[in-house]
Coordinates of C-alpha atoms in Angstrom, one line a residue:
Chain L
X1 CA -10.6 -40.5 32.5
X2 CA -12.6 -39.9 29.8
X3 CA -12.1 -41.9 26.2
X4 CA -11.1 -40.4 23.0
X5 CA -14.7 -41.0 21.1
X6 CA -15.0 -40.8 17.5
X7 CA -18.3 -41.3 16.7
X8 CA -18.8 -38.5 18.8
X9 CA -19.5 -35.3 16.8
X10 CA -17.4 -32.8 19.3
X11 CA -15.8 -34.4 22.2
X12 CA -14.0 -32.1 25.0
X13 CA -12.2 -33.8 28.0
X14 CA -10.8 -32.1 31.3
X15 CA -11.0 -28.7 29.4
X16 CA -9.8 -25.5 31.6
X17 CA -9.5 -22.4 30.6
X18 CA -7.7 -19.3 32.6
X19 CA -7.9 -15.7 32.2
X20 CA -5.3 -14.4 34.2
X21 CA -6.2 -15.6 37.8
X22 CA -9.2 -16.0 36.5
X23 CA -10.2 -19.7 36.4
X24 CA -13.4 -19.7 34.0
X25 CA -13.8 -23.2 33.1
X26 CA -12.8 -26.2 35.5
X27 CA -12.6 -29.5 34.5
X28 CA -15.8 -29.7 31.4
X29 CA -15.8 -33.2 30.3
X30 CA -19.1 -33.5 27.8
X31 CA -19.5 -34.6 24.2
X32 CA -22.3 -34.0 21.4
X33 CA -23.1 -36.9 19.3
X34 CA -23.6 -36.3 15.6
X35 CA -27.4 -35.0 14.7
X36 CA -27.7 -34.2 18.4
X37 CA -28.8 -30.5 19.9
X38 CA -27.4 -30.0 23.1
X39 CA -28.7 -26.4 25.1
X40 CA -26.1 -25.2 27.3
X41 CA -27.7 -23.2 30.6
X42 CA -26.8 -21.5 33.2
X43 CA -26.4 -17.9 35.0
X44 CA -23.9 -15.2 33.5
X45 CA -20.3 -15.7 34.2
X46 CA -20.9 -19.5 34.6
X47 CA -18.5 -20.4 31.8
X48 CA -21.0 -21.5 28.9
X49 CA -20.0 -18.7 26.4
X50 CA -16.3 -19.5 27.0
X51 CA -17.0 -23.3 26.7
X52 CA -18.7 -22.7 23.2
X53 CA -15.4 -20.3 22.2
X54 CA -13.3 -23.5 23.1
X55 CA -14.7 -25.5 21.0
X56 CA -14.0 -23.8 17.8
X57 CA -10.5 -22.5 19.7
X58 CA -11.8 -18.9 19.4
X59 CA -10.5 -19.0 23.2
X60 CA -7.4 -21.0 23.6
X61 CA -8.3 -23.4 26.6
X62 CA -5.4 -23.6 29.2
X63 CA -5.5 -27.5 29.6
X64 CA -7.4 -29.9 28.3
X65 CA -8.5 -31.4 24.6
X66 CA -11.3 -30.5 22.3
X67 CA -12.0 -33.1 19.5
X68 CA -14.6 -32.1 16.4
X69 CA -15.4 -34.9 14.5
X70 CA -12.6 -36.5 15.4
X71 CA -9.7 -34.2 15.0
X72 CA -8.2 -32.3 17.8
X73 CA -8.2 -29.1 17.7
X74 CA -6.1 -28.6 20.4
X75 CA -2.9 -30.3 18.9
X76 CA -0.8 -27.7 17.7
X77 CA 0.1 -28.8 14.9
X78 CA -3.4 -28.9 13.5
X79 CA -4.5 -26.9 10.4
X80 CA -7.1 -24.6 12.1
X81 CA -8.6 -23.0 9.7
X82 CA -9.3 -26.3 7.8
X83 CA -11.0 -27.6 11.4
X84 CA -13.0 -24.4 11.8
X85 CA -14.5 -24.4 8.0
X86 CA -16.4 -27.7 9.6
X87 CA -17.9 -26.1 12.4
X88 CA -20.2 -23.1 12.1
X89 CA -20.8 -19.9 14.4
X90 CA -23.3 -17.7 15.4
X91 CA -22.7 -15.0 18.0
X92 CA -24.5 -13.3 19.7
X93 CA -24.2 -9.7 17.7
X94 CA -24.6 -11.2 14.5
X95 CA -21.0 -9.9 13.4
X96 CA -21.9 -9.8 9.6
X97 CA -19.5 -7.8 7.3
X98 CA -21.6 -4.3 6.7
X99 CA -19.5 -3.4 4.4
X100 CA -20.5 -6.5 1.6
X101 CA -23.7 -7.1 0.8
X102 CA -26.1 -9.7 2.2
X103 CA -25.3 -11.7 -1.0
X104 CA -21.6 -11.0 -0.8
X105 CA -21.6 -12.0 3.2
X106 CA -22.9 -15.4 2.3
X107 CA -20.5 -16.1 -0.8
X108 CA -17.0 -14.3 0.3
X109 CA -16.0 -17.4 2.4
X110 CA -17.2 -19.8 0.0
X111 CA -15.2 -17.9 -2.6
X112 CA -11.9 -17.3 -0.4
X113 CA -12.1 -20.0 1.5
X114 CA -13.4 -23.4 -0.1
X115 CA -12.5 -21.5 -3.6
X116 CA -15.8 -22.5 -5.0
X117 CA -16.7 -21.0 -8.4
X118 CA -18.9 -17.9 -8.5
X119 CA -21.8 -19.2 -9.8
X120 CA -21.7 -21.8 -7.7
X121 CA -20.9 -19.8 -4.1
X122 CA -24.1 -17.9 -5.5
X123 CA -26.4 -21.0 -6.0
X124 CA -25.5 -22.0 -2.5
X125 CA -25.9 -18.6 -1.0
X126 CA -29.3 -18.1 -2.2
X127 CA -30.6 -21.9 -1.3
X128 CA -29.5 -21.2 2.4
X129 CA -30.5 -17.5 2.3
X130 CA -34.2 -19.1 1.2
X131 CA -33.6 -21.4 3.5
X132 CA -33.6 -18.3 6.6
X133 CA -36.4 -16.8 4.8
X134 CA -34.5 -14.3 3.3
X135 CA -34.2 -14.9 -0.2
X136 CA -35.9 -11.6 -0.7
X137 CA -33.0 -9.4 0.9
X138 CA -29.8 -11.1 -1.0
X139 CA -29.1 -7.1 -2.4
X140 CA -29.8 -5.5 1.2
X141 CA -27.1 -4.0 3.1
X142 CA -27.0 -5.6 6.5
X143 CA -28.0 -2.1 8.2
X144 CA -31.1 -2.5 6.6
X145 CA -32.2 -4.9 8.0
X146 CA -33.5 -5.7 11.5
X147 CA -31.7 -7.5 13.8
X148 CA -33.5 -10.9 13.7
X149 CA -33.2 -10.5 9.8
X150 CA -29.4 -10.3 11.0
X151 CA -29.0 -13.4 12.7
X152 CA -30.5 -15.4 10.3
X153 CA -28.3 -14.2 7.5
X154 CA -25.4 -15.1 9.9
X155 CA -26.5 -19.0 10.2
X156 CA -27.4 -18.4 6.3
X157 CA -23.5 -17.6 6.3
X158 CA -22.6 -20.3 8.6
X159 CA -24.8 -23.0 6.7
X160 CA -23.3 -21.9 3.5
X161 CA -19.8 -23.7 4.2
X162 CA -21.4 -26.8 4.5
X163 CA -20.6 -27.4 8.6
X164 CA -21.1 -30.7 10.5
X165 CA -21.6 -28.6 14.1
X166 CA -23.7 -25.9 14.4
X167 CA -22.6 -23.5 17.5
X168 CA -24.9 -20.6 18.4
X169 CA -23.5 -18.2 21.2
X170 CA -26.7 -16.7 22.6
X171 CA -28.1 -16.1 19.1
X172 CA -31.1 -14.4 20.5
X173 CA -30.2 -12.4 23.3
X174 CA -29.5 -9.0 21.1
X175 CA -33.1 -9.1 19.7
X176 CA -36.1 -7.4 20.5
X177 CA -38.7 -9.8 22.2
X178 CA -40.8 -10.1 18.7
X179 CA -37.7 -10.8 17.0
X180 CA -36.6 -13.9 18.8
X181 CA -38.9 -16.5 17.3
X182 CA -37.7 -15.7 14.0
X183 CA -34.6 -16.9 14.4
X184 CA -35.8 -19.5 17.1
X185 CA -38.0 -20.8 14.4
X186 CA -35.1 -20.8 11.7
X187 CA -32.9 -22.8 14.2
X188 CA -35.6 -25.2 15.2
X189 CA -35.6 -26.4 11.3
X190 CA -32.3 -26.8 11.7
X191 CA -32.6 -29.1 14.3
X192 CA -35.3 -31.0 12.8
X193 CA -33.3 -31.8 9.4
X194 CA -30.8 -33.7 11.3
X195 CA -28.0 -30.8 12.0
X196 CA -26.0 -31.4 15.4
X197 CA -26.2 -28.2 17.4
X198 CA -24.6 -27.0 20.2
X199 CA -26.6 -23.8 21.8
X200 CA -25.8 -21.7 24.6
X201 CA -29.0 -19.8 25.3
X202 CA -31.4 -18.5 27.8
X203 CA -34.7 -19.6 25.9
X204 CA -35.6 -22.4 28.1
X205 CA -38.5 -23.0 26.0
X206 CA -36.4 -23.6 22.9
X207 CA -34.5 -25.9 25.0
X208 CA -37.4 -27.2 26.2
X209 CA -39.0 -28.3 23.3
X210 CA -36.1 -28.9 20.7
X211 CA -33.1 -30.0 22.7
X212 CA -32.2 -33.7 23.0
X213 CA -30.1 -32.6 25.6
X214 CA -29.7 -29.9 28.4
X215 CA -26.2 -29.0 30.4
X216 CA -26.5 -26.8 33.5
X217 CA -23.2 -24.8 34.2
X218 CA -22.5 -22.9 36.9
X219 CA -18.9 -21.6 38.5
X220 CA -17.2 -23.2 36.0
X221 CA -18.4 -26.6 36.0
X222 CA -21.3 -28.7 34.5
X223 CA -23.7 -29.3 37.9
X224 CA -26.0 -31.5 35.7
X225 CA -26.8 -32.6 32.1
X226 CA -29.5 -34.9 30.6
X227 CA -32.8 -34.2 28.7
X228 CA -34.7 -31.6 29.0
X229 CA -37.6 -33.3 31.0
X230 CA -35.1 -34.0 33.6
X231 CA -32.5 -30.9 34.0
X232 CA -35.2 -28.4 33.0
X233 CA -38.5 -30.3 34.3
X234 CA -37.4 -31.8 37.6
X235 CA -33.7 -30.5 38.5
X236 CA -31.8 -32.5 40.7
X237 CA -29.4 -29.8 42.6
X238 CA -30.3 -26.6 44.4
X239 CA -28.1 -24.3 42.2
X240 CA -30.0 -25.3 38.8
X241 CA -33.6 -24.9 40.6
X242 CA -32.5 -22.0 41.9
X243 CA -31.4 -20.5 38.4
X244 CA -34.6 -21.9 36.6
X245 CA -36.4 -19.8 39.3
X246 CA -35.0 -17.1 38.5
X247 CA -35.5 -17.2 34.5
X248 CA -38.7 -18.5 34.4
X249 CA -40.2 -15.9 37.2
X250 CA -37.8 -13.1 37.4
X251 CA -40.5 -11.2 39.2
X252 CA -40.7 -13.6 41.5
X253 CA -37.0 -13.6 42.1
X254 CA -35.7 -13.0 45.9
X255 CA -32.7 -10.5 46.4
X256 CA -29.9 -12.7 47.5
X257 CA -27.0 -11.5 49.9
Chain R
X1 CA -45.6 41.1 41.5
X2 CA -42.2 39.9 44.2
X3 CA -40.7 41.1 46.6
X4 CA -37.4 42.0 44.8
X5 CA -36.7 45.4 45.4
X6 CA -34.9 46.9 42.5
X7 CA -33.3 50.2 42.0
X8 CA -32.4 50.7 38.8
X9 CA -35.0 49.0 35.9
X10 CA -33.7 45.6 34.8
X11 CA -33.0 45.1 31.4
X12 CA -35.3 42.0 30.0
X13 CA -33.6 38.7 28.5
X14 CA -34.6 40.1 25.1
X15 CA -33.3 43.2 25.2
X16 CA -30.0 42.2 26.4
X17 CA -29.2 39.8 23.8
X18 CA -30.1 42.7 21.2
X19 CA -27.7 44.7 22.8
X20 CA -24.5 41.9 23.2
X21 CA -25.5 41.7 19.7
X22 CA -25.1 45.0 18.6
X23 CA -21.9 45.2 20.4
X24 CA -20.5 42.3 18.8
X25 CA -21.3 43.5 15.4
X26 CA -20.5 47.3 16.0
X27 CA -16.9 46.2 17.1
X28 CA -16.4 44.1 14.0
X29 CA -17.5 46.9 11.7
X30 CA -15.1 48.9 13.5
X31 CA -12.3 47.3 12.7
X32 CA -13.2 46.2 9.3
X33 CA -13.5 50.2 8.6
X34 CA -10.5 51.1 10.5
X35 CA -8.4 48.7 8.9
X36 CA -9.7 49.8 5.2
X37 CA -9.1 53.5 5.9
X38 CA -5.3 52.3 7.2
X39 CA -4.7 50.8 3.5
X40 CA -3.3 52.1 0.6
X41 CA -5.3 50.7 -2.0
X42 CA -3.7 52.0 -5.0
X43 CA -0.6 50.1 -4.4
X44 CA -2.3 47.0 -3.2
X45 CA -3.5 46.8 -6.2
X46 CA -0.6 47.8 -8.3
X47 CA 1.1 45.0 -6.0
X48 CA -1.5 41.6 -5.9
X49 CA -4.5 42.1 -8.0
X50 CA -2.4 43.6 -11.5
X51 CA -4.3 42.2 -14.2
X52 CA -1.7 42.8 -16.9
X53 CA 0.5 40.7 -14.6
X54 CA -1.9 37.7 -14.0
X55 CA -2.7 37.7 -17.8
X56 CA 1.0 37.0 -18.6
X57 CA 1.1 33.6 -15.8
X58 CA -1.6 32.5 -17.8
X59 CA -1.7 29.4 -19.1
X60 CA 1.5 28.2 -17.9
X61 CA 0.8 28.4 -14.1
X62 CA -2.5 25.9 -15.1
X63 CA -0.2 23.6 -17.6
X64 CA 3.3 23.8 -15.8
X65 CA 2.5 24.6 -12.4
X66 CA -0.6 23.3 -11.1
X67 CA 0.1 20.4 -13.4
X68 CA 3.2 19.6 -11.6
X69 CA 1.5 20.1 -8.1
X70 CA -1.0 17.6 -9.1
X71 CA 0.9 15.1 -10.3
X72 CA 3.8 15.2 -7.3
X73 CA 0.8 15.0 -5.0
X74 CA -0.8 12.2 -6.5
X75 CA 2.4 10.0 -6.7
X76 CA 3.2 11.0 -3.7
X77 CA -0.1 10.3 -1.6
X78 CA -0.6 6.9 -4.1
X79 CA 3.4 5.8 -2.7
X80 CA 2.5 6.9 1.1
X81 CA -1.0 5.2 1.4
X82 CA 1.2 1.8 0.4
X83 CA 3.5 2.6 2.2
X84 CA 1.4 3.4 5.4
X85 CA -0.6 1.0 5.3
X86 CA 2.1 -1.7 5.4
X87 CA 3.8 0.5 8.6
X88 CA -0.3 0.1 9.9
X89 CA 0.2 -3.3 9.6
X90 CA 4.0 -3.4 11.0
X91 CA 2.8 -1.2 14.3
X92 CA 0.5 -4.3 15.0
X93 CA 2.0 -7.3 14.2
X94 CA 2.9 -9.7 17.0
X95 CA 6.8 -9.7 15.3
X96 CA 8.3 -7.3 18.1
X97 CA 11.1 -6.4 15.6
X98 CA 8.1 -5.1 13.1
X99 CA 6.8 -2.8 15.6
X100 CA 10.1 -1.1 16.8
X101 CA 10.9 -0.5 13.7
X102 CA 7.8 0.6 12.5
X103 CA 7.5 3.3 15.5
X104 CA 11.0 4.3 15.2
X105 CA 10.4 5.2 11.5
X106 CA 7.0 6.8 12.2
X107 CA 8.6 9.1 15.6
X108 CA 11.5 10.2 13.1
X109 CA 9.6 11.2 9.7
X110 CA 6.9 12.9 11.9
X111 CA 9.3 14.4 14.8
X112 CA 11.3 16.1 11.6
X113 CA 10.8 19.0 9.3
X114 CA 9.4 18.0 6.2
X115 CA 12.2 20.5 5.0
X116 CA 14.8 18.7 6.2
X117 CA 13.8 15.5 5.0
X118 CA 13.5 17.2 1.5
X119 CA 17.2 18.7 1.5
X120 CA 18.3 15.6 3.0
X121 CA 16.8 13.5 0.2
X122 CA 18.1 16.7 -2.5
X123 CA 21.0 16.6 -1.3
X124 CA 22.3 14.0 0.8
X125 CA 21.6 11.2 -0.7
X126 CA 23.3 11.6 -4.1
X127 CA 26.2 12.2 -1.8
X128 CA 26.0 9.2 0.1
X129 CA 25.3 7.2 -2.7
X130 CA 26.4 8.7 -6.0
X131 CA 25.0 7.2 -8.9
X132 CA 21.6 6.1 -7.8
X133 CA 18.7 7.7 -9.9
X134 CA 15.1 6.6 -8.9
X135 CA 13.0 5.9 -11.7
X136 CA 11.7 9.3 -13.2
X137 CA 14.6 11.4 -12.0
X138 CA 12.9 14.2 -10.1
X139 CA 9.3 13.0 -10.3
X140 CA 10.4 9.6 -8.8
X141 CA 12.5 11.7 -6.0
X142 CA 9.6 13.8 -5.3
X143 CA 6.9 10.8 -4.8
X144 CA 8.8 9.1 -2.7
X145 CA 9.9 12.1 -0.2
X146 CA 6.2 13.2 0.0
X147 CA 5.4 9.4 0.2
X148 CA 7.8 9.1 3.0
X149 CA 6.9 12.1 4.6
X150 CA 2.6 11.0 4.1
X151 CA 2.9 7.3 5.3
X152 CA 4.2 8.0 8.9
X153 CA 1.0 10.4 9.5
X154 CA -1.1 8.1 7.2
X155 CA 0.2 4.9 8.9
X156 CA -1.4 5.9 12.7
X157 CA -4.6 6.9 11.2
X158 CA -4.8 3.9 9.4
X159 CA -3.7 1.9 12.7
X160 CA -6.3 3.7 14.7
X161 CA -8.8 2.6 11.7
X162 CA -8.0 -0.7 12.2
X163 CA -8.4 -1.3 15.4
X164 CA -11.6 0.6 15.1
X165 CA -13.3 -2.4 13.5
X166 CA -14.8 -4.3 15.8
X167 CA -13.2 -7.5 17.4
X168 CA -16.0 -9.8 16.4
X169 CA -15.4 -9.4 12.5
X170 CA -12.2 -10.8 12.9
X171 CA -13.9 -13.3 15.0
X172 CA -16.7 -13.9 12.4
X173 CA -14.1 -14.3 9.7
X174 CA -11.9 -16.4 11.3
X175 CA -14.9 -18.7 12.1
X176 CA -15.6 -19.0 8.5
X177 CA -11.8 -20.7 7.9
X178 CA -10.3 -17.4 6.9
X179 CA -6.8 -17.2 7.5
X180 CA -5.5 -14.1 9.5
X181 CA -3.8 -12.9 6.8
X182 CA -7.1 -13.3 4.5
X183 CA -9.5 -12.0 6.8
X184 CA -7.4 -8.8 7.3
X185 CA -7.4 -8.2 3.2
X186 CA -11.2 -9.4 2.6
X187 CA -12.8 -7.8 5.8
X188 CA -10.8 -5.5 8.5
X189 CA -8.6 -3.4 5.4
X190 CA -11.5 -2.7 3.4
X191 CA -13.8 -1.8 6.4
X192 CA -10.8 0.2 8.3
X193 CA -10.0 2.4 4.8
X194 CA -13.3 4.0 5.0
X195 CA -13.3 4.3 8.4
X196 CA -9.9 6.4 7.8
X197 CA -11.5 7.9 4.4
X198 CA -12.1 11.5 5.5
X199 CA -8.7 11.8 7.6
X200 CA -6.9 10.4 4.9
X201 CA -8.8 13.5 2.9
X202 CA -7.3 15.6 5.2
X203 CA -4.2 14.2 4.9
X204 CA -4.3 15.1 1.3
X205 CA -4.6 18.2 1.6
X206 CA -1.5 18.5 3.3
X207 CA 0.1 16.9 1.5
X208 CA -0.9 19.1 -1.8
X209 CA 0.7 22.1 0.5
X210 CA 3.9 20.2 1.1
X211 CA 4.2 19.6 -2.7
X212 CA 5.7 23.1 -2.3
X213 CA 9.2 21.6 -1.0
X214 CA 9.6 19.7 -4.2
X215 CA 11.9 23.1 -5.2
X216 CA 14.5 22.1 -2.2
X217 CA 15.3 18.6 -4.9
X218 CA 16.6 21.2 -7.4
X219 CA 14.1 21.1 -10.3
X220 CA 14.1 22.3 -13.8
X221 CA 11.8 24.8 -15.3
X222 CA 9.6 22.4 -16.4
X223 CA 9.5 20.8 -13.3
X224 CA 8.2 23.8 -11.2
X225 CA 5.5 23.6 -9.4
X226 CA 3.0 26.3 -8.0
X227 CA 4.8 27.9 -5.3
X228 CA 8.2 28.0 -7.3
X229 CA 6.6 29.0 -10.2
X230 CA 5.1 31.8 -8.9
X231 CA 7.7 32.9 -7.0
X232 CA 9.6 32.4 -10.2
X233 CA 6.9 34.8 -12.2
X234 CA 7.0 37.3 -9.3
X235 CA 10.4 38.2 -9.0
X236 CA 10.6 38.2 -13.2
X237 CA 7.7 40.8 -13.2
X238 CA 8.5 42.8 -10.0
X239 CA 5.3 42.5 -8.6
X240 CA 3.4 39.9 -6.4
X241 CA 0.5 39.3 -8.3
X242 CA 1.4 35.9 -9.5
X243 CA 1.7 34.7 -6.0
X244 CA -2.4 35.7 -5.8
X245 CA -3.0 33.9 -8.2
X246 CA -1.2 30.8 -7.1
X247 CA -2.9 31.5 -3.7
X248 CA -6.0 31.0 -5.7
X249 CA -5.0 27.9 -7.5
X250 CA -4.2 26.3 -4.3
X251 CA -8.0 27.5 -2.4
X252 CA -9.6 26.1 -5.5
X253 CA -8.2 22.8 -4.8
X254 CA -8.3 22.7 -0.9
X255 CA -11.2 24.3 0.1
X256 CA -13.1 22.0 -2.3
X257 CA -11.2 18.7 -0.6
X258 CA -11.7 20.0 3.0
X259 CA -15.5 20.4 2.2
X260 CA -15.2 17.2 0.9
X261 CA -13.7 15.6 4.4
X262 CA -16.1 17.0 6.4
X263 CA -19.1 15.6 4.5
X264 CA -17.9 12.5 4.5
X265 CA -17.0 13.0 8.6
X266 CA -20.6 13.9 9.1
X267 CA -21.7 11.2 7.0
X268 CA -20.1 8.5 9.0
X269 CA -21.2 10.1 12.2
X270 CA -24.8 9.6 10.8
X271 CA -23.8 5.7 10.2
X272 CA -24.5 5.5 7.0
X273 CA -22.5 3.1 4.9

């Protein structure tokens, strides 16, 4: 059995999750230490979205514990909204607020939340906003802008509450192809200032080159995990090979029965 | 040329629509005619459009009666949209108890005659309990029968509004460290009200008709509104022309809001925000 950790910066041990009959996740033991970027991989349905959903207890796993940054999440008693105000979110339709402004979508929380003053929610909003490149559409309505102009006012949003974990769900799989390096670029940064990150994605050149770590899932379970050179360069199962095939040729890909 | 052998010549695409048309048109004229030559003008006039008659409503039925209207609409749509938002939030809370009894109060007020509820309120409830006055005697009465009436209608389309906005801004606001309480008054509220903005229009409009029952509460003089005081006017004078004129009040409020509805409908369905 795995070992309550708490150096590490999220910890989950023997996490299930169940919808219905539906067994999604089955037995994920894996941690992220802090300053870390872990890439999560794998084919659709394999569990990796639910994983990331856990960890913030979006999803309500069935069995199991999630620790972030030591606390447990999954202790009832915990004051969730508290937890979650250290971790941040991206998803993968951006979710901003259209009805506030860009401005307004990076302070609200700030305000409501970690009752910051005005001034200062605004200071902080437009150092992270400049921080996504953005600085220039604080007064823009986010359906003016384009997507990938989107996303990065989300992790603008996210940064803005001042998170230990970063989690992106996907963060780049609503965009046009010419809009995903913005955002790729944006969390790249992120990495390299020290933030740990936790990233379920299908850029396997962005895990590639910026995560420390890579974890294959597939059915449910984590079939392999280590750097990038290893999982992504030279895979040691079948399934992951398989998979990699498959997203790094799709043209090449071969019906299967 | 084909091979179609035709007897009789075939009327063309064009010429066939001109002739639908025509038909169309010809029958309307018809009966426009027909029913003009079928009145008696002289005492249609004498009886709805008497000018010496209108002149004397004048300026009471603005400064009494549409006054009145107004401001039992007003109060009342201001004490239903509370009040239906709170049943909104009733018919979805996880409390089972708050959701029967929102439905069961939603089912009654909108399964029953607005009528009824108006005598009931006139009537029954000083008999039941003798000695309450709300606050503003009839006013207060009025506000809070049209509010009751209002929130069950405005408290589904505000439900439906609700559940319009999208799961993921819950999700993102939550994320954030918003409460559930907090996130429903900072984001899903704000964004389901103007999703329900031109229904709620509509609403209002109704709701400036049903202003009309007020009269069933037993009201003073001063307390008449539009209908009633037209009615009032029209059985004083012996002639029907202050119901006209009433009519006309009312158009020139509803037509106006009802235009109003359906821009903002079609301004929505354009996604503009």
């Amino acid at each position: 059995m795995t070992t309550v950790n708490d150096s590490a910066a999220v910890q989950v041990i023997e996490l299930y999750k169940a919808f219905g009959d539906l067994e999604v996740l089955r037995g994920i033991d894996f941690e992220v230490r802090r300053g870390e970027v872990v890439c999560v991989i794998g084919p659709s349905g394999s569990g990796k979205s639910t994983l990331l959903r856990c960890v913030n207890l979006l999803e309500e796993p069935t069995e199991g514990n999630v620790y972030v940054g030591g606390v447990e999440l999954t202790d009832p008693d915990v004051d969730i909204d508290a937890a979650r105000r250290r971790i941040g979110m991206v998803f993968q339709q951006f979710n901003l607020f259209p009805h506030l402004s860009v401005l307004a979508n990076v302070t609200i929380a700030q305000r409501k939340v970690l009752r910051r003053p005005a001034v200062e929610a605004d200071r902080i909003a437009r150092e992270n906003l400049a921080r996504v490149g953005l600085a220039d559409k604080v007064d823009a309505y986010p359906a003016q802008l384009s997507g990938g102009q989107q996303q990065r006012v989300a992790i603008a949003r996210a940064l803005a509450m001042g998170p230990e974990v970063m989690l992106f769900d996907e963060p780049t799989s609503a965009l046009d192809p010419e809009l995903v390096g913005d955002v790729l670029g944006v969390m790249r940064k992120l990495a390299l200032d020290g933030m740990t990150m936790l990233v379920v994605t299908h850029e396997m050149s962005f895990a590639r080159e910026v995560a420390d770590r890579v974890v294959f899932m597939d059915g449910g379970v984590i079939v392999e995990e280590g750097p990038p050179s290893k999982v992504i360069g030279d895979p040691a199962h079948e399934r992951t090979r398989r998979f990699l095939s498959r997203v790094l040729d799709p043209a090449a890909a071969e019906i299967e029965d | 040329m084909t091979q179609h052998a035709e007897a009789a010549p075939r009327l063309t695409r064009r010429q066939r629509r001109r002739l639908i048309l025509g038909g169309e048109y010809g029958i309307f004229i018809i009966a426009v005619v027909l029913a003009a030559s079928l009145a008696d003008w002289g005492a249609l006039k004498t009886n709805f459009a008497e000018w010496r008659v209108a002149k004397t409503v004048f300026p009471d039925i603005i400064t009494v009666g549409l006054r009145n209207t107004l401001l039992f609409t007003v109060t009342g749509f201001g004490l239903g949209l509370i009040t239906g938002l709170v049943l909104a939030l009733m018919r979805l809370s996880s409390v089972p108890p708050y959701r029967w009894f929102a439905l069961a109060y939603i089912e009654v007020f909108r399964g029953l005659p607005a009528l009824l509820i108006f005598i009931f309120m006139g009537t029954g409830i000083p008999l039941a309990f003798p000695g309450t006055n709300l606050p503003g005697g009839v006013y207060g009465t009025a506000a809070v029968a049209l509010g009751a009436v209002s929130a069950a209608y405005m408290a589904e389309t505000i439900r439906a509004g609700i559940q319009a906005v999208p799961r993921g801004q819950m999700e993102a606001a939550r994320t954030l460290g918003m409460s559930q309480g907090r996130a429903m008054r900072s984001i899903i509220i704000p964004q389901a009200l103007r999703i329900v903005i031109p229904p709620l229009t509509s609403e209002l409009v109704l709701l400036f008709k049903d202003s009309s029952l007020v009269l069933f509460l037993g009201i003073t003089l001063e307390q008449r509104e539009l209908a009633k005081f037209a009615q009032d006017a029209a059985s004083q004078q012996g002639n029907t022309t202050p119901i006209i004129v009433a009519a006309i009040c009312y158009l020139l409020i509803t037509i106006p809001l009802s235009h109003l509805a359906r821009r903002l409908e079609a301004r929505q369905k354009r996604g503009q925000r």
